[in-house]
Short mmCIF file of C-alpha atoms in Angstrom, two decimals:
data_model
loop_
_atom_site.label_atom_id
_atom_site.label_comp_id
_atom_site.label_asym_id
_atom_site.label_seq_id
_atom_site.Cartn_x
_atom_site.Cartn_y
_atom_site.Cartn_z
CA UNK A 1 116.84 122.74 67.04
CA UNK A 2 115.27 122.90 63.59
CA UNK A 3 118.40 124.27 61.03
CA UNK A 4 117.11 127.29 58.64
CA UNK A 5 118.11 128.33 55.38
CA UNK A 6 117.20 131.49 53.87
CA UNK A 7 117.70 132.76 50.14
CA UNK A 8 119.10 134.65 48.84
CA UNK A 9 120.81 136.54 51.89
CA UNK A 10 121.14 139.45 50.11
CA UNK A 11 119.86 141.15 47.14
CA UNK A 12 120.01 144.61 45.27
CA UNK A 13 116.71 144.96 43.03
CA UNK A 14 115.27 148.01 40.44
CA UNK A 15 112.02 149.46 41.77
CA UNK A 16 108.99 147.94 39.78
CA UNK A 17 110.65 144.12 39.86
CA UNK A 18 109.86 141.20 42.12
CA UNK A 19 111.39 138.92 44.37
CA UNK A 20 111.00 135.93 46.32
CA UNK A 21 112.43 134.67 49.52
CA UNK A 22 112.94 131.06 50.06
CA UNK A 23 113.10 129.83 53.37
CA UNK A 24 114.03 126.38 53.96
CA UNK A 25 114.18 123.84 57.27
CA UNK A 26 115.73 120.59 57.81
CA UNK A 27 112.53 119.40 59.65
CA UNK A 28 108.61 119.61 59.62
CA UNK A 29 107.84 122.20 61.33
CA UNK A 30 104.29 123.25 62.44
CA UNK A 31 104.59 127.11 62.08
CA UNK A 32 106.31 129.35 59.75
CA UNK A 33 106.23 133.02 59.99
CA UNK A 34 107.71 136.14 57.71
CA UNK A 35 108.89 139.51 59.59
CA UNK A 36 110.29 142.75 58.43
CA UNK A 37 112.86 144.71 59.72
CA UNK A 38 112.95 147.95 58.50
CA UNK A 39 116.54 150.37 58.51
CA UNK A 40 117.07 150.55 62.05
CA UNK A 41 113.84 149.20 63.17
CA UNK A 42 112.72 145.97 65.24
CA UNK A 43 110.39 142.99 63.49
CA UNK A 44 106.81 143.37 62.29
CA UNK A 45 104.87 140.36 61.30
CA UNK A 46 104.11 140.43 57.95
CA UNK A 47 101.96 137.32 57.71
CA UNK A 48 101.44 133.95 59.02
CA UNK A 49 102.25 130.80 56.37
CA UNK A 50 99.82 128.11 56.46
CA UNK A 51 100.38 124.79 54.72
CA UNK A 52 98.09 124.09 52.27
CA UNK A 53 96.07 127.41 52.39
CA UNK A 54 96.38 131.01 51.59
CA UNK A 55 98.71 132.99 54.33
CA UNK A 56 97.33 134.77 57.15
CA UNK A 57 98.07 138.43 56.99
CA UNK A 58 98.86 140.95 59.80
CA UNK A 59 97.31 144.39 59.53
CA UNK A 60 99.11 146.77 56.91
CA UNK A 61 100.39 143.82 54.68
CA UNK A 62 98.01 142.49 51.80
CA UNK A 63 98.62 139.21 49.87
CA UNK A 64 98.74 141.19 46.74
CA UNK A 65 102.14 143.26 47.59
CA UNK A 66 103.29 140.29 49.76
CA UNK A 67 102.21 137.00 48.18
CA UNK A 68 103.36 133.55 50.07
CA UNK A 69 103.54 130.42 49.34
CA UNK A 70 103.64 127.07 52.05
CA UNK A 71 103.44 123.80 49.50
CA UNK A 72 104.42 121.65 52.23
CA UNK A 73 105.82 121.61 56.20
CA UNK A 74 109.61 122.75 55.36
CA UNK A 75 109.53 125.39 53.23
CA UNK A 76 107.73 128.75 52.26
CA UNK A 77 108.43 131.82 50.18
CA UNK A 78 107.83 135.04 50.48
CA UNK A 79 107.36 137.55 47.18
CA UNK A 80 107.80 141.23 47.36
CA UNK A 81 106.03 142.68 44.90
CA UNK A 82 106.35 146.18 42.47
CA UNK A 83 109.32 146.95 44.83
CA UNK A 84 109.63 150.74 45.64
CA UNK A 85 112.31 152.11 48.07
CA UNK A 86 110.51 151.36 50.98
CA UNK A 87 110.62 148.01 50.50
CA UNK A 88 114.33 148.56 51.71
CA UNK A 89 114.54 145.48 54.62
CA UNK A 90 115.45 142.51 56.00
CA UNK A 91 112.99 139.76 55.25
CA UNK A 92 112.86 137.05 58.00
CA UNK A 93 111.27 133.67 58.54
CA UNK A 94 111.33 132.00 61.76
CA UNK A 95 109.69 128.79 62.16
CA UNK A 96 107.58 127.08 65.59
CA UNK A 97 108.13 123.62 66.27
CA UNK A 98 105.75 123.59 68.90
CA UNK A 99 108.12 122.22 71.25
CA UNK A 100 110.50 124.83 71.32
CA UNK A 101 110.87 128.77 70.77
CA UNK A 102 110.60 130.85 67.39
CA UNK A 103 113.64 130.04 65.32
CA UNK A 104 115.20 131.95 62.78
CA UNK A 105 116.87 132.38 59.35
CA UNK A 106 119.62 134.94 59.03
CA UNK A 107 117.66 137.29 56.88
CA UNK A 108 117.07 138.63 53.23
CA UNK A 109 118.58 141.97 53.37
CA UNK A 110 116.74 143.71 50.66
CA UNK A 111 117.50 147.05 48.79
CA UNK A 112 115.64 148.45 46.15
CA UNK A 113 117.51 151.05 43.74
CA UNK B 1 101.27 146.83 65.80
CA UNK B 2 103.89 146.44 68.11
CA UNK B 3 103.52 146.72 71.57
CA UNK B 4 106.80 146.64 73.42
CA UNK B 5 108.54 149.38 74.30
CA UNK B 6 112.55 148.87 75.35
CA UNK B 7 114.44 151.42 77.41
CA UNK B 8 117.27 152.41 77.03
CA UNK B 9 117.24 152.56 73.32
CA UNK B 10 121.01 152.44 73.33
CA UNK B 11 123.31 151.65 75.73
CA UNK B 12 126.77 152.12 75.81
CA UNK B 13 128.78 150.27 78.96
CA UNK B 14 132.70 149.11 79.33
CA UNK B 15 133.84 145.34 79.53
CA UNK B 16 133.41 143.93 82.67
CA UNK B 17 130.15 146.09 83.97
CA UNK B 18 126.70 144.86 84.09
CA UNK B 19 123.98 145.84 81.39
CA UNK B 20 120.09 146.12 81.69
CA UNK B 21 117.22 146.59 79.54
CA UNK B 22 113.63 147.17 80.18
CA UNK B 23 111.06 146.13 78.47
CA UNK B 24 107.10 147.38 78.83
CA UNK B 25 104.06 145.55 76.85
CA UNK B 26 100.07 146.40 76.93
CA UNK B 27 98.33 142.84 76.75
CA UNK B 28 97.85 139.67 78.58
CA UNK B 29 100.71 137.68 77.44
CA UNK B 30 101.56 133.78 77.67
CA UNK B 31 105.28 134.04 77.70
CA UNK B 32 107.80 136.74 76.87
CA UNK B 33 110.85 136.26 75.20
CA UNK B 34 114.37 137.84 74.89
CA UNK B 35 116.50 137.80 71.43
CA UNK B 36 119.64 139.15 70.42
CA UNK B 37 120.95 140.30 67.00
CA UNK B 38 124.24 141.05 65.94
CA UNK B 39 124.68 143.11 62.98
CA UNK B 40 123.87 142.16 59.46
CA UNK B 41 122.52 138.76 61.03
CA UNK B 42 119.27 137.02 62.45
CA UNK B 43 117.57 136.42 65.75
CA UNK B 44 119.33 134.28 68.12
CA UNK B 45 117.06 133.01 71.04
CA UNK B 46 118.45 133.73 74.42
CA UNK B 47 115.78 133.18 77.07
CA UNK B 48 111.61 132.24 77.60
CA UNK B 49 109.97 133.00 81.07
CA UNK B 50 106.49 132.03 81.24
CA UNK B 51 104.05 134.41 82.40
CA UNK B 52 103.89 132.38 85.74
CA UNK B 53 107.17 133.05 86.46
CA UNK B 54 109.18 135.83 87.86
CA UNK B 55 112.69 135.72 87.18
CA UNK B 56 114.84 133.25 85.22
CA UNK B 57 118.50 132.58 85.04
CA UNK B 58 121.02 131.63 82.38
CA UNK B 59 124.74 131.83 82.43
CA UNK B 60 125.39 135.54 82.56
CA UNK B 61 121.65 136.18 81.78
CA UNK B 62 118.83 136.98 84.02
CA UNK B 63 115.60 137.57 83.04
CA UNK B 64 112.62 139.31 85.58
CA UNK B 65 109.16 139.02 84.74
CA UNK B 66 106.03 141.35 86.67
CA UNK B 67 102.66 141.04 85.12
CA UNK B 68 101.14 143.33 87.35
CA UNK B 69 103.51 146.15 85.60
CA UNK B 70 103.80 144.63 81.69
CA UNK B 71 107.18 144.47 82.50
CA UNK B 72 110.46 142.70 81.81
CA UNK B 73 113.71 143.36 82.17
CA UNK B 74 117.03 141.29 81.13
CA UNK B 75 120.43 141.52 82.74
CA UNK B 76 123.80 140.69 80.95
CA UNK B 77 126.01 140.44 84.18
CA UNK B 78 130.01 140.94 83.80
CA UNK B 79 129.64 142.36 79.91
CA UNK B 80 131.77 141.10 76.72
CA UNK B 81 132.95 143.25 73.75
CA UNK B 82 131.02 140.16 72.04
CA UNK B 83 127.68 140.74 73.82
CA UNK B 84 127.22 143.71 71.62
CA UNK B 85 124.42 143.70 69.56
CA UNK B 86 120.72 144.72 69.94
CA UNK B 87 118.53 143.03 72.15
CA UNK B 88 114.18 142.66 71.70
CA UNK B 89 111.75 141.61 73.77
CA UNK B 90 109.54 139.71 72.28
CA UNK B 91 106.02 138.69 73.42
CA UNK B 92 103.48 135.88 72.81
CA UNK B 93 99.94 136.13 73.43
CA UNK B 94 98.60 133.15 72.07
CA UNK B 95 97.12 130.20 74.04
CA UNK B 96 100.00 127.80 73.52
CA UNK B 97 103.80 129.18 73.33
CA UNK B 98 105.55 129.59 70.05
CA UNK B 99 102.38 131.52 68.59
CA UNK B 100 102.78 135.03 66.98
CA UNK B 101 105.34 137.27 68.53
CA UNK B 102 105.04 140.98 68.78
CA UNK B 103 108.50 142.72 69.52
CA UNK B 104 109.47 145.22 71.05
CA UNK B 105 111.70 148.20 69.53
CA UNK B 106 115.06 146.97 70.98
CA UNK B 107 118.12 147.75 72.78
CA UNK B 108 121.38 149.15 70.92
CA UNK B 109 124.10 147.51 73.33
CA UNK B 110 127.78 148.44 72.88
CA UNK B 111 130.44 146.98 74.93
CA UNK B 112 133.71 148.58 74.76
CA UNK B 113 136.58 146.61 75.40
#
């Protein structure tokens, strides 16, 4: 199954700064997603990552406050932009294979001071 | 927007004893997933049924499926202090498996030893 890394695991930011998430596999992958867990909470979708073209976004998240990036089939970041408090998460990406269930990194736990 | 809903939202059981958690979802789906997560960490896969089947078994897992009802539920027979952890369902509309995944709010399970 297709190995993920995720960085940086953790980070403590100042409200107003950004941040970006890399998330890395050992293996093309067709698929790569971004969730976020909020305190508590199970995953929303935040947006879809499509090599070679803008991201596709779920409804609530905007490519402004959430920008991604996909430059090729292992890897894709996520930026969180003008963090406030409620920004406050874990950041996820989880890839597809097509062959095989959603897999996923351990997580960007994010907190915004 | 998610669409599962998981009952119980907690449950608290001693080693040994059997564990079960419900799921519910609204649309058509294609297959429907469990996960588990163990604090501070990411998603770990545990089982896929398809939406043409109607129960599914591994190890100490079993998984029912009913259409008719949206419903799922998932059975961690003869418990482990180190099954605790929360538990989402996780469900996939799309036309071919491994599409976008809508979960559901999740189980709090505590085993005590």
């Amino acid at each position: 199954s297709a190995v993920i890394s995720q960085k940086p695991s953790r980070d403590i930011c100042q409200r107003g700064t950004s941040l970006t998430i890399q998330c890395q596999v050992d293996s093309q992958v067709t698929m790569m997603f971004w969730y976020r867990q909020q305190p508590g909470q199970s995953l929303t979708l935040i947006a879809t990552a499509n090599q070679g073209s803008e991201a596709t976004y779920e409804s609530g998240f905007v490519i402004d406050k959430f920008p991604i990036s996909r430059p090729n089939l292992t890897f894709s970041t996520l930026t969180v932009s003008n963090m406030s408090p409620e920004d406050s998460s874990i950041y996820l990406c989880s890839v597809d294979t097509g062959v095989q269930p959603q897999h996923f990194g351990d997580g960007t736990r994010l907190s915004i001071l | 927007s998610q669409q599962g809903e998981e009952d119980p939202q907690a449950l608290s059981i001693q080693e040994g004893e059997n564990a079960t958690m419900n799921c519910s979802y609204k649309t058509s789906i294609n297959n429907l997933q469990w996960y588990r997560q163990n604090s501070g960490r990411g998603l770990v896969h545990l089982i896929l049924i398809r939406s043409n089947e109607r129960e599914k078994h591994s190890g100490r897992l079993r998984v029912t499926l009913d259409t008719s009802k949206k419903s799922s539920s998932l059975l961690i027979t003869a418990s482990r202090a180190a099954d605790t952890a929360s538990y989402f369902c996780a469900t996939d509309e799309g036309e071919t498996s491994g599409s976008r995944l809508t979960f559901g709010e999740g189980t709090q399970l505590t085993v005590n030893p």
